[in-house]
Amino acid sequence: MATFFGEVLSVYSRAVEEDDDDLDDENEDERIHREIEEKREVHIVWCPEVAQSLEDSGSNTLQCSDLIIAVGTNAAGFLSAYVLNTESWDAVGHVSLWNERSRGSSRQSIAPLPGEPACLFYRHRDNPAVLVCQSTCYIAEDQLFQWTEKVLGCLQKRGLSVMVLSDSPVAEYKTPDYLYGSAVPFLRSLKSSASKGQALCPALEQPNILTGLPAAVLSHCQVHQIPAVLYQCYTDVISPDSITMETYKPALLCLSKLVKLEPCLSADVLRKFAIITEAQSNLYT
Amino acid sequence: MMFVAAECTPTSFKDFTLIMPAISVGNVGQLAVDLIVSTLNMCRVGYIHTDCLIPMVGNNPYATFAENANDLSTNAEVYSSPELRLAVLQIRTPIIQTKSKKLCKLMVSWIKASGFSRTVVLSSSHAYQRDDQQLLGSPLRYLQTPSMQKVTGDRLKEMEWKEMETVSTFPGVTDSEQRLYIPGGGATKGLFTDSCAEDIPLVVVLIFCSEGDNIPDAFTLLNHLNTWLHLVDAPVSATAQTQPKWRIPASWRLLFGSGIPPALF
């Protein structure tokens, strides 16, 4: 595209360019593509007890009645504060993957350190059919399908229900009327066709859509007729924030039917999970 | 197998016509498919569940009343109209960069296994890449596989449709080989060449366009297709034949962003 001043700007096009690789050396390219694919594979690392249960099951699946997935720091913070804060949860596994946004040059085999972006699994001690997953790391577009197939593939479909809590910037929410500050943060829901219960907040209106891990999980549940509900929290704060975390409270109604929850929390507890932005990021020091 | 039926009862597509979009410049094919599904009130019969497309979900894009507004929709779905013996595939997200070839192969093998009598791919190509001849006249073009040629014969030529021109493999060199070139067409060329190789009756209908508000391009492409397939009857008035009425779906609202904050002005 040429501008008035004669400079040529490259225009962003939504189309995917035609692949002109008829002329390339296919063998070498294939080897490189295979190596990259292996490097980007998604692996689930379970603790020994769960790995044993999977092996003993015969079908390599776990019996699970409820899977709760938190995507994003606020959703994860909410679960940490309201659900995982009792002593009744065991860490049972994590997802090991590598992509361009990961630290290091290859997939790590060791468990992630506390505070690092990660995908962690917890199981309730008194009710081992309830699994929680906190996902705070970036999962690339080409890894989303694999993540979903591998995680949900470990669980028996029968009797399974899925709940997803997910953060999103309010800038991505499309509405004809401008949203004033007091309206934010807010929740919207999406349900798979197999989910018969009532959602606890308004449904996500057209033309809004979801992408990323929540979309991959919900698509899988829709296609495989698994009851699933998603609560999307639109917020104008990018860092973890206690007010945003509190917005997920309606989900407690469903969660309290599964496990014993902390009845009420002090503001201090929530603030502990909201990380204060470090001064080290100041340009001028 | 990547096609998953929506209901328990299996769907048969034997001898149906399949219309599908290519993810191409201006997303014209996808817009046109939206108009077809919306206007003909087509029923969703299945999903294409594949790792080749970026995942996406949303509520029913073709919702007409409150009851059906909250049906979850995914990134690739198949709709059907048994009375018209028509199936439509809608793809709503881009193909993952390294998976274009794989998706073409999967699509071709699904088309073959389903027994579609003919497949129509709606696509588009960069308008700025046209040569001097293409700048004149209609921006619409078609391509058909040899198997399709056997089915339709010269029907499309008789309707004065223009076949997509080939380009010289080495421009400027005389007598150089001609090849098919569809810039901005995404996987169109891949689908077409794979269909030729697999003897699939497939026709590509495309329009030259640029990125922008591509709704008029979608209407132009669809009205052109309609002159052949007669999906919707065009109302005939006393004075002149008008274009058919297509229904714009609910999902086309706010295509260029949300409402503007009043304080901006």
Coordinates of C-alpha atoms in Angstrom, one line a residue:
Chain A
M1 CA 0.0 0.0 0.0
A2 CA 1.5 3.4 -1.0
T3 CA 0.9 6.5 1.1
F4 CA 0.7 10.1 -0.1
F5 CA 4.4 10.6 0.6
G6 CA 5.4 7.8 -1.7
E7 CA 6.5 5.4 1.1
V8 CA 5.3 1.8 0.8
L9 CA 3.7 0.3 3.9
S10 CA 3.1 -3.4 4.3
V11 CA -0.6 -3.9 4.8
Y12 CA -1.9 -6.4 7.4
S13 CA -4.1 -8.9 5.7
R14 CA -6.3 -11.5 7.4
A15 CA -5.6 -13.9 4.6
V16 CA -3.0 -16.6 5.0
E17 CA -0.5 -16.3 2.2
E18 CA -0.3 -19.0 -0.4
D19 CA 2.4 -21.5 0.6
D20 CA 5.0 -21.6 -2.2
D21 CA 7.0 -24.5 -1.0
D22 CA 6.8 -26.6 -4.1
L23 CA 10.4 -25.5 -4.8
D24 CA 11.8 -26.2 -1.4
D25 CA 14.0 -29.1 -0.4
E26 CA 11.2 -31.2 1.2
N27 CA 13.4 -33.7 3.0
E28 CA 15.4 -31.2 5.0
D29 CA 12.3 -29.1 5.7
E30 CA 10.4 -32.1 6.9
R31 CA 13.2 -33.0 9.4
I32 CA 13.3 -29.4 10.8
H33 CA 9.5 -29.3 11.1
R34 CA 9.5 -32.6 12.9
E35 CA 12.2 -31.4 15.4
I36 CA 10.2 -28.2 16.0
E37 CA 7.0 -30.1 16.5
E38 CA 8.7 -32.4 19.0
K39 CA 10.1 -29.4 20.9
R40 CA 6.6 -27.9 21.1
E41 CA 4.9 -31.1 22.2
V42 CA 2.7 -30.8 25.3
H43 CA 3.4 -33.3 28.1
I44 CA 1.5 -33.9 31.3
V45 CA 3.6 -34.9 34.3
W46 CA 1.5 -36.7 37.0
C47 CA 2.7 -37.5 40.5
P48 CA 3.4 -41.2 41.1
E49 CA 0.0 -42.0 42.7
V50 CA -2.0 -40.5 39.8
A51 CA 0.4 -42.1 37.3
Q52 CA -0.3 -45.5 39.0
S53 CA -4.1 -44.9 39.0
L54 CA -3.9 -44.2 35.3
E55 CA -2.0 -47.4 34.6
D56 CA -4.3 -49.5 36.9
S57 CA -7.5 -48.2 35.2
G58 CA -6.8 -50.1 32.0
S59 CA -8.1 -47.3 29.8
N60 CA -5.4 -44.9 30.9
T61 CA -8.1 -42.5 32.3
L62 CA -9.0 -41.2 35.7
Q63 CA -12.5 -41.1 37.1
C64 CA -13.4 -37.4 37.5
S65 CA -16.7 -35.8 38.3
D66 CA -15.6 -32.2 38.1
L67 CA -12.7 -30.4 36.5
I68 CA -12.3 -26.7 37.3
I69 CA -9.8 -24.8 35.1
A70 CA -8.6 -21.3 35.9
V71 CA -7.0 -19.5 33.0
G72 CA -5.2 -16.3 33.8
T73 CA -3.7 -14.8 37.0
N74 CA -7.0 -13.4 38.4
A75 CA -8.9 -16.6 37.8
A76 CA -6.0 -18.6 39.4
G77 CA -5.8 -16.1 42.3
F78 CA -9.5 -16.5 42.9
L79 CA -9.2 -20.3 43.1
S80 CA -6.1 -20.0 45.3
A81 CA -7.9 -17.7 47.7
Y82 CA -11.3 -19.2 47.9
V83 CA -10.8 -22.9 47.1
L84 CA -7.2 -24.1 47.3
N85 CA -6.5 -22.3 50.6
T86 CA -7.6 -25.2 52.8
E87 CA -5.2 -28.0 53.6
S88 CA -7.4 -30.5 51.7
W89 CA -5.7 -30.2 48.3
D90 CA -2.7 -32.1 46.9
A91 CA -0.6 -31.0 44.0
V92 CA -0.9 -34.0 41.6
G93 CA 0.7 -32.8 38.4
H94 CA 1.7 -30.1 35.9
V95 CA 1.9 -29.6 32.2
S96 CA 5.3 -29.3 30.7
L97 CA 5.5 -27.4 27.4
W98 CA 7.8 -25.0 25.6
N99 CA 7.0 -22.1 23.2
E100 CA 8.5 -18.8 22.1
R101 CA 7.3 -17.1 25.3
S102 CA 8.8 -19.7 27.7
R103 CA 12.0 -19.0 29.6
G104 CA 14.9 -21.2 28.6
S105 CA 15.5 -22.7 25.2
S106 CA 13.7 -26.0 25.6
R107 CA 11.0 -27.8 27.6
Q108 CA 11.7 -28.1 31.3
S109 CA 11.3 -31.6 32.9
I110 CA 11.3 -30.3 36.5
A111 CA 8.2 -28.9 38.2
P112 CA 7.8 -25.2 37.9
L113 CA 8.8 -23.0 40.9
P114 CA 6.0 -21.3 43.0
G115 CA 5.1 -17.9 41.4
E116 CA 6.4 -19.0 37.9
P117 CA 3.8 -19.1 35.0
A118 CA 2.7 -22.8 34.9
C119 CA -0.2 -25.2 34.5
L120 CA -0.7 -27.0 37.8
F121 CA -3.2 -29.8 38.8
Y122 CA -4.7 -30.2 42.3
R123 CA -6.9 -33.0 43.6
H124 CA -9.2 -32.8 46.7
R125 CA -8.1 -35.3 49.4
D126 CA -11.6 -36.1 50.6
N127 CA -13.2 -36.1 47.1
P128 CA -10.5 -37.3 44.7
A129 CA -13.0 -37.0 41.8
V130 CA -12.6 -33.2 41.9
L131 CA -9.6 -31.8 40.0
V132 CA -8.5 -28.2 39.7
C133 CA -6.2 -26.8 37.1
Q134 CA -4.5 -23.4 37.4
S135 CA -3.1 -22.2 34.1
T136 CA -1.1 -19.0 34.2
C137 CA 1.5 -19.8 31.4
Y138 CA 1.1 -18.9 27.8
I139 CA -0.1 -21.8 25.6
A140 CA 0.6 -21.1 21.9
E141 CA -2.1 -21.5 19.2
D142 CA -0.6 -24.7 17.9
Q143 CA -0.5 -26.2 21.3
L144 CA -4.0 -25.5 22.5
F145 CA -5.7 -28.5 20.8
Q146 CA -3.0 -30.9 22.0
W147 CA -3.2 -29.5 25.6
T148 CA -7.0 -30.1 25.6
E149 CA -6.9 -33.6 24.0
K150 CA -4.2 -34.7 26.4
V151 CA -5.7 -33.3 29.6
L152 CA -9.3 -34.2 28.9
G153 CA -8.1 -37.5 27.3
C154 CA -6.9 -38.5 30.8
L155 CA -10.3 -38.2 32.3
Q156 CA -13.3 -40.5 31.8
K157 CA -16.0 -38.8 29.8
R158 CA -18.8 -40.4 31.8
G159 CA -20.1 -38.2 34.6
L160 CA -17.6 -35.4 33.9
S161 CA -18.5 -31.8 34.2
V162 CA -16.2 -28.9 33.4
M163 CA -16.0 -25.4 34.7
V164 CA -13.7 -22.8 33.2
L165 CA -12.8 -19.4 34.8
S166 CA -11.0 -17.1 32.5
D167 CA -9.7 -13.5 32.5
S168 CA -10.0 -11.2 29.5
P169 CA -9.2 -7.5 28.9
V170 CA -12.4 -5.4 28.6
A171 CA -10.9 -3.9 25.5
E172 CA -11.8 -7.1 23.7
Y173 CA -15.5 -6.9 24.7
K174 CA -17.7 -5.5 21.9
T175 CA -20.8 -3.6 22.8
P176 CA -22.7 -0.9 21.0
D177 CA -22.8 1.3 24.1
Y178 CA -19.6 2.6 25.6
L179 CA -18.8 0.9 28.9
Y180 CA -18.3 3.3 31.8
G181 CA -15.7 2.5 34.5
S182 CA -18.2 1.4 37.2
A183 CA -19.5 -1.4 35.0
V184 CA -16.1 -3.1 34.9
P185 CA -15.1 -5.8 35.9
F186 CA -18.0 -8.1 35.0
L187 CA -18.8 -11.7 34.2
R188 CA -20.3 -13.3 31.1
S189 CA -21.0 -17.0 30.6
L190 CA -20.9 -19.6 27.8
K191 CA -22.2 -23.2 28.1
S192 CA -21.9 -26.3 26.0
S193 CA -25.2 -27.8 24.7
A194 CA -24.9 -30.7 27.1
S195 CA -24.9 -28.4 30.1
K196 CA -28.4 -28.2 31.5
G197 CA -28.0 -26.0 34.5
Q198 CA -28.6 -22.3 34.7
A199 CA -25.6 -20.1 34.4
L200 CA -25.0 -17.6 37.2
C201 CA -24.5 -14.5 35.0
P202 CA -25.7 -13.2 31.7
A203 CA -24.6 -15.1 28.6
L204 CA -21.9 -13.7 26.3
E205 CA -23.7 -11.6 23.7
Q206 CA -23.0 -11.7 20.0
P207 CA -20.7 -10.7 18.3
N208 CA -18.3 -11.5 21.1
I209 CA -16.1 -14.6 20.8
L210 CA -13.5 -16.4 22.8
T211 CA -10.1 -17.8 21.7
G212 CA -7.2 -19.4 23.5
L213 CA -7.4 -22.2 26.1
P214 CA -10.9 -21.5 27.3
A215 CA -12.1 -21.8 23.6
A216 CA -10.2 -25.0 23.1
V217 CA -11.6 -26.6 26.2
L218 CA -15.2 -25.5 25.5
S219 CA -14.9 -26.7 21.9
H220 CA -13.8 -30.1 23.0
C221 CA -16.7 -30.3 25.5
Q222 CA -19.2 -29.1 22.9
V223 CA -18.0 -31.7 20.3
H224 CA -17.8 -34.5 22.8
Q225 CA -21.1 -33.6 24.5
I226 CA -19.5 -32.9 27.9
P227 CA -21.4 -30.5 30.2
A228 CA -19.2 -27.4 30.5
V229 CA -19.7 -23.9 31.6
L230 CA -17.3 -21.0 31.2
Y231 CA -17.2 -17.8 33.3
Q232 CA -15.3 -15.0 31.4
C233 CA -14.3 -12.0 33.5
Y234 CA -13.7 -8.8 31.6
T235 CA -11.5 -6.5 33.5
D236 CA -9.5 -3.3 32.8
V237 CA -6.6 -4.2 35.0
I238 CA -3.8 -6.3 33.4
S239 CA -2.1 -7.4 36.6
P240 CA -3.7 -9.6 39.3
D241 CA -6.2 -7.5 41.2
S242 CA -8.3 -8.4 44.2
I243 CA -11.5 -6.7 42.9
T244 CA -11.2 -8.7 39.6
M245 CA -10.8 -11.9 41.6
E246 CA -13.9 -11.1 43.7
T247 CA -15.9 -10.9 40.5
Y248 CA -15.7 -14.7 40.2
K249 CA -17.7 -15.1 43.4
P250 CA -20.9 -16.3 41.7
A251 CA -19.0 -19.4 40.7
L252 CA -18.6 -20.3 44.5
L253 CA -22.3 -21.3 44.4
C254 CA -21.4 -24.3 42.2
L255 CA -18.1 -25.0 43.8
S256 CA -19.5 -25.1 47.3
K257 CA -21.6 -28.2 46.3
L258 CA -18.4 -30.0 45.5
V259 CA -16.0 -29.2 48.2
K260 CA -15.9 -27.3 51.6
L261 CA -15.0 -23.7 51.0
E262 CA -13.7 -20.9 53.2
P263 CA -17.0 -19.0 54.1
C264 CA -15.6 -15.5 53.9
L265 CA -12.3 -14.0 53.3
S266 CA -10.6 -10.9 54.6
A267 CA -9.4 -8.4 52.1
D268 CA -5.8 -9.1 53.3
V269 CA -6.0 -12.7 52.1
L270 CA -7.0 -11.6 48.6
R271 CA -4.4 -8.9 48.5
K272 CA -1.7 -11.5 49.2
F273 CA -2.6 -13.1 45.8
A274 CA -2.5 -9.8 43.9
I275 CA 1.2 -9.2 43.1
I276 CA 2.2 -5.6 43.4
T277 CA 4.1 -4.4 40.3
E278 CA 7.8 -4.3 40.9
A279 CA 9.6 -0.9 40.9
Q280 CA 12.4 -2.6 39.0
S281 CA 10.5 -2.1 35.8
N282 CA 11.0 1.6 36.1
L283 CA 12.8 2.8 32.9
Y284 CA 14.6 5.6 34.7
T285 CA 16.5 3.8 37.4
Chain B
M1 CA -11.9 -38.8 11.3
M2 CA -12.4 -35.1 12.0
F3 CA -16.1 -34.7 11.2
V4 CA -18.2 -35.2 14.4
A5 CA -22.0 -35.4 14.1
A6 CA -23.9 -33.1 16.3
E7 CA -26.7 -35.5 17.1
C8 CA -26.6 -39.3 17.7
T9 CA -28.2 -40.0 14.3
P10 CA -25.6 -40.2 11.6
T11 CA -26.0 -37.7 8.7
S12 CA -25.7 -38.8 5.1
F13 CA -24.2 -36.3 2.6
K14 CA -24.4 -38.7 -0.4
D15 CA -25.1 -36.7 -3.6
F16 CA -25.3 -33.4 -1.7
T17 CA -23.7 -30.2 -2.9
L18 CA -21.1 -28.8 -0.4
I19 CA -20.3 -25.1 -0.2
M20 CA -17.3 -24.1 1.8
P21 CA -15.1 -21.0 2.2
A22 CA -11.4 -20.6 1.8
I23 CA -9.8 -18.3 4.4
S24 CA -8.7 -15.6 2.0
V25 CA -8.3 -11.9 1.5
G26 CA -11.3 -10.0 3.0
N27 CA -12.7 -13.2 4.4
V28 CA -15.2 -12.9 1.5
G29 CA -15.9 -16.7 1.3
Q30 CA -16.7 -16.9 5.0
L31 CA -19.0 -13.9 4.8
A32 CA -20.8 -15.4 1.9
V33 CA -21.2 -18.7 3.7
D34 CA -22.7 -16.8 6.7
L35 CA -25.3 -15.3 4.4
I36 CA -26.2 -18.7 3.0
V37 CA -26.6 -20.4 6.4
S38 CA -28.5 -17.4 7.8
T39 CA -30.9 -16.9 4.9
L40 CA -31.7 -20.6 4.4
N41 CA -32.1 -21.1 8.1
M42 CA -29.8 -24.1 8.0
C43 CA -29.5 -26.6 10.8
R44 CA -26.1 -27.5 12.3
V45 CA -25.4 -31.2 11.8
G46 CA -21.8 -31.5 12.9
Y47 CA -18.4 -30.1 13.7
I48 CA -15.0 -30.3 12.1
H49 CA -12.8 -31.1 15.1
T50 CA -9.2 -30.6 14.1
D51 CA -5.8 -29.3 15.3
C52 CA -5.3 -27.4 12.1
L53 CA -7.5 -24.4 13.0
I54 CA -7.2 -21.9 15.8
P55 CA -9.8 -22.7 18.5
M56 CA -12.7 -20.3 19.0
V57 CA -16.2 -20.4 20.6
G58 CA -19.1 -18.0 20.8
N59 CA -22.9 -18.1 21.1
N60 CA -25.0 -18.8 18.0
P61 CA -24.0 -16.4 15.3
Y62 CA -27.3 -16.9 13.4
A63 CA -29.6 -16.4 16.4
T64 CA -33.0 -15.2 15.5
F65 CA -34.8 -15.4 18.8
A66 CA -33.9 -15.7 22.5
E67 CA -34.3 -19.4 22.7
N68 CA -31.6 -20.2 20.2
A69 CA -29.3 -17.4 21.1
N70 CA -27.3 -19.4 23.6
D71 CA -26.3 -22.4 21.5
L72 CA -22.6 -22.7 21.6
S73 CA -20.8 -22.4 18.2
T74 CA -17.2 -23.6 17.4
N75 CA -14.6 -22.7 14.9
A76 CA -15.7 -25.1 12.1
E77 CA -19.2 -26.4 11.7
V78 CA -21.3 -28.2 9.1
Y79 CA -24.8 -27.1 8.3
S80 CA -27.4 -29.0 6.2
S81 CA -30.6 -28.4 4.2
P82 CA -31.9 -31.8 3.2
E83 CA -34.6 -30.3 1.0
L84 CA -32.1 -28.5 -1.1
R85 CA -29.6 -31.4 -0.8
L86 CA -27.1 -28.8 0.3
A87 CA -24.4 -28.9 3.0
V88 CA -22.4 -25.9 4.0
L89 CA -19.1 -25.9 6.0
Q90 CA -18.3 -22.7 7.8
I91 CA -14.7 -22.1 9.0
R92 CA -14.4 -19.2 11.4
T93 CA -10.7 -19.0 12.3
P94 CA -7.4 -18.9 10.5
I95 CA -5.5 -22.1 9.6
I96 CA -2.5 -22.7 11.9
Q97 CA 0.5 -21.7 9.9
T98 CA 2.3 -25.1 9.5
K99 CA -0.9 -27.1 9.1
S100 CA -2.3 -25.8 5.8
K101 CA -1.2 -28.8 3.7
K102 CA -2.6 -31.2 6.4
L103 CA -5.9 -29.4 6.4
C104 CA -6.2 -29.6 2.6
K105 CA -5.6 -33.4 2.7
L106 CA -8.1 -33.9 5.6
M107 CA -10.7 -31.8 3.8
V108 CA -10.2 -33.7 0.5
S109 CA -10.5 -37.0 2.2
W110 CA -13.6 -36.0 4.1
I111 CA -15.2 -34.7 0.9
K112 CA -14.4 -38.0 -0.8
A113 CA -15.7 -40.2 2.0
S114 CA -18.9 -38.2 2.4
G115 CA -19.9 -38.7 -1.3
F116 CA -20.7 -35.1 -2.1
S117 CA -21.7 -34.8 -5.8
R118 CA -20.0 -31.5 -6.1
T119 CA -18.1 -29.0 -4.0
V120 CA -18.0 -25.3 -4.3
V121 CA -15.1 -23.3 -2.7
L122 CA -15.9 -19.6 -2.2
S123 CA -12.7 -17.6 -2.2
S124 CA -11.0 -14.3 -3.1
S125 CA -7.7 -13.0 -4.5
H126 CA -5.8 -9.7 -4.0
A127 CA -7.2 -7.1 -6.3
Y128 CA -3.9 -5.3 -6.5
Q129 CA -2.2 -8.3 -8.1
R130 CA -4.4 -8.2 -11.2
D131 CA -2.8 -7.8 -14.6
D132 CA -3.9 -5.2 -17.2
Q133 CA -6.6 -7.5 -18.7
Q134 CA -8.0 -8.5 -15.3
L135 CA -8.5 -4.8 -14.3
L136 CA -11.2 -4.6 -17.0
G137 CA -14.5 -6.3 -16.8
S138 CA -15.9 -8.6 -14.1
P139 CA -13.8 -9.3 -10.9
L140 CA -15.3 -12.8 -10.6
R141 CA -13.5 -15.9 -11.7
Y142 CA -14.0 -19.7 -11.5
L143 CA -11.8 -22.8 -11.7
Q144 CA -13.1 -26.4 -12.1
T145 CA -11.4 -29.7 -11.6
P146 CA -11.5 -32.2 -14.6
S147 CA -14.1 -34.3 -12.7
M148 CA -16.3 -31.2 -12.3
Q149 CA -15.9 -30.5 -16.0
K150 CA -17.5 -33.9 -16.6
V151 CA -20.5 -33.0 -14.4
T152 CA -21.2 -29.5 -15.5
G153 CA -19.8 -29.6 -19.1
D154 CA -19.6 -26.1 -20.5
R155 CA -22.4 -24.8 -18.4
L156 CA -20.3 -22.2 -16.7
K157 CA -18.7 -21.0 -19.9
E158 CA -22.2 -20.7 -21.4
M159 CA -23.2 -18.5 -18.5
E160 CA -20.2 -16.3 -19.6
W161 CA -18.3 -17.0 -16.4
K162 CA -14.6 -16.2 -16.7
E163 CA -12.0 -18.8 -16.0
M164 CA -9.1 -17.8 -13.7
E165 CA -6.1 -16.9 -15.8
T166 CA -2.8 -18.7 -15.3
V167 CA 0.4 -16.7 -14.9
S168 CA 3.8 -17.3 -16.4
T169 CA 6.2 -19.2 -14.1
F170 CA 9.0 -16.9 -15.2
P171 CA 7.5 -13.5 -16.0
G172 CA 9.1 -11.8 -18.8
V173 CA 10.5 -15.0 -20.3
T174 CA 8.7 -15.9 -23.5
D175 CA 7.3 -19.4 -23.8
S176 CA 7.7 -20.1 -20.1
E177 CA 5.4 -22.5 -18.4
Q178 CA 2.0 -21.3 -17.2
R179 CA 1.0 -22.0 -13.6
L180 CA -2.0 -21.4 -11.3
Y181 CA -1.5 -18.4 -9.0
I182 CA -4.1 -17.2 -6.5
P183 CA -2.4 -14.5 -4.3
G184 CA -4.3 -13.9 -1.1
G185 CA -6.4 -17.1 -1.7
G186 CA -5.0 -18.9 1.3
A187 CA -5.5 -22.7 0.9
T188 CA -7.6 -22.3 -2.3
K189 CA -4.8 -23.4 -4.6
G190 CA -3.9 -26.4 -2.3
L191 CA -7.5 -27.5 -2.1
F192 CA -7.9 -27.2 -5.9
T193 CA -4.7 -29.1 -6.8
D194 CA -5.4 -31.8 -4.3
S195 CA -9.0 -32.2 -5.6
C196 CA -7.7 -32.5 -9.1
A197 CA -5.3 -35.3 -8.0
E198 CA -8.1 -37.1 -6.2
D199 CA -10.7 -36.8 -9.0
I200 CA -13.1 -34.7 -6.8
P201 CA -15.7 -32.6 -8.6
L202 CA -14.8 -29.2 -7.2
V203 CA -15.3 -25.7 -8.5
V204 CA -13.7 -22.5 -7.1
V205 CA -15.6 -19.3 -7.4
L206 CA -13.6 -16.3 -6.4
I207 CA -13.7 -12.5 -6.5
F208 CA -10.8 -10.0 -6.7
C209 CA -11.0 -7.7 -3.7
S210 CA -8.9 -5.8 -1.1
E211 CA -9.1 -5.8 2.7
G212 CA -11.6 -3.4 4.1
D213 CA -15.4 -3.5 4.4
N214 CA -15.9 -6.7 2.4
I215 CA -19.6 -7.1 2.9
P216 CA -20.4 -5.8 -0.7
D217 CA -17.9 -8.3 -2.1
A218 CA -19.6 -11.1 -0.3
F219 CA -23.0 -10.1 -1.8
T220 CA -21.4 -9.8 -5.2
L221 CA -19.9 -13.3 -5.0
L222 CA -23.0 -14.8 -3.6
N223 CA -25.4 -13.3 -6.2
H224 CA -23.0 -14.5 -8.9
L225 CA -23.0 -18.1 -7.4
N226 CA -26.8 -17.9 -7.1
T227 CA -27.2 -17.4 -10.9
W228 CA -25.8 -20.9 -11.2
L229 CA -27.0 -22.8 -8.1
H230 CA -30.3 -20.9 -7.5
L231 CA -30.1 -21.2 -3.8
V232 CA -32.6 -18.4 -3.3
D233 CA -35.1 -17.1 -5.9
A234 CA -34.5 -13.6 -7.1
P235 CA -37.7 -11.6 -7.0
V236 CA -38.8 -10.6 -10.5
S237 CA -40.5 -7.2 -10.7
A238 CA -42.3 -5.7 -13.7
T239 CA -39.3 -3.4 -14.6
A240 CA -36.2 -5.5 -13.9
Q241 CA -34.9 -8.6 -12.2
T242 CA -33.7 -7.6 -8.7
Q243 CA -31.1 -9.4 -6.5
P244 CA -32.3 -12.0 -4.0
K245 CA -32.8 -10.9 -0.4
W246 CA -30.1 -12.4 1.8
R247 CA -30.4 -12.2 5.6
I248 CA -27.6 -10.6 7.5
P249 CA -26.8 -12.7 10.6
A250 CA -26.6 -11.2 14.2
S251 CA -22.9 -11.8 14.3
W252 CA -22.2 -9.1 11.7
R253 CA -22.9 -6.3 14.2
L254 CA -20.0 -4.2 15.4
L255 CA -17.6 -5.5 12.7
F256 CA -15.4 -2.4 13.1
G257 CA -15.4 -2.1 16.9
S258 CA -17.5 -1.1 19.9
G259 CA -19.5 2.1 20.5
I260 CA -17.4 5.2 20.8
P261 CA -17.0 6.9 24.3
P262 CA -19.0 10.1 24.2
A263 CA -16.2 11.9 26.1
L264 CA -13.9 11.5 23.1
F265 CA -15.5 14.5 21.4

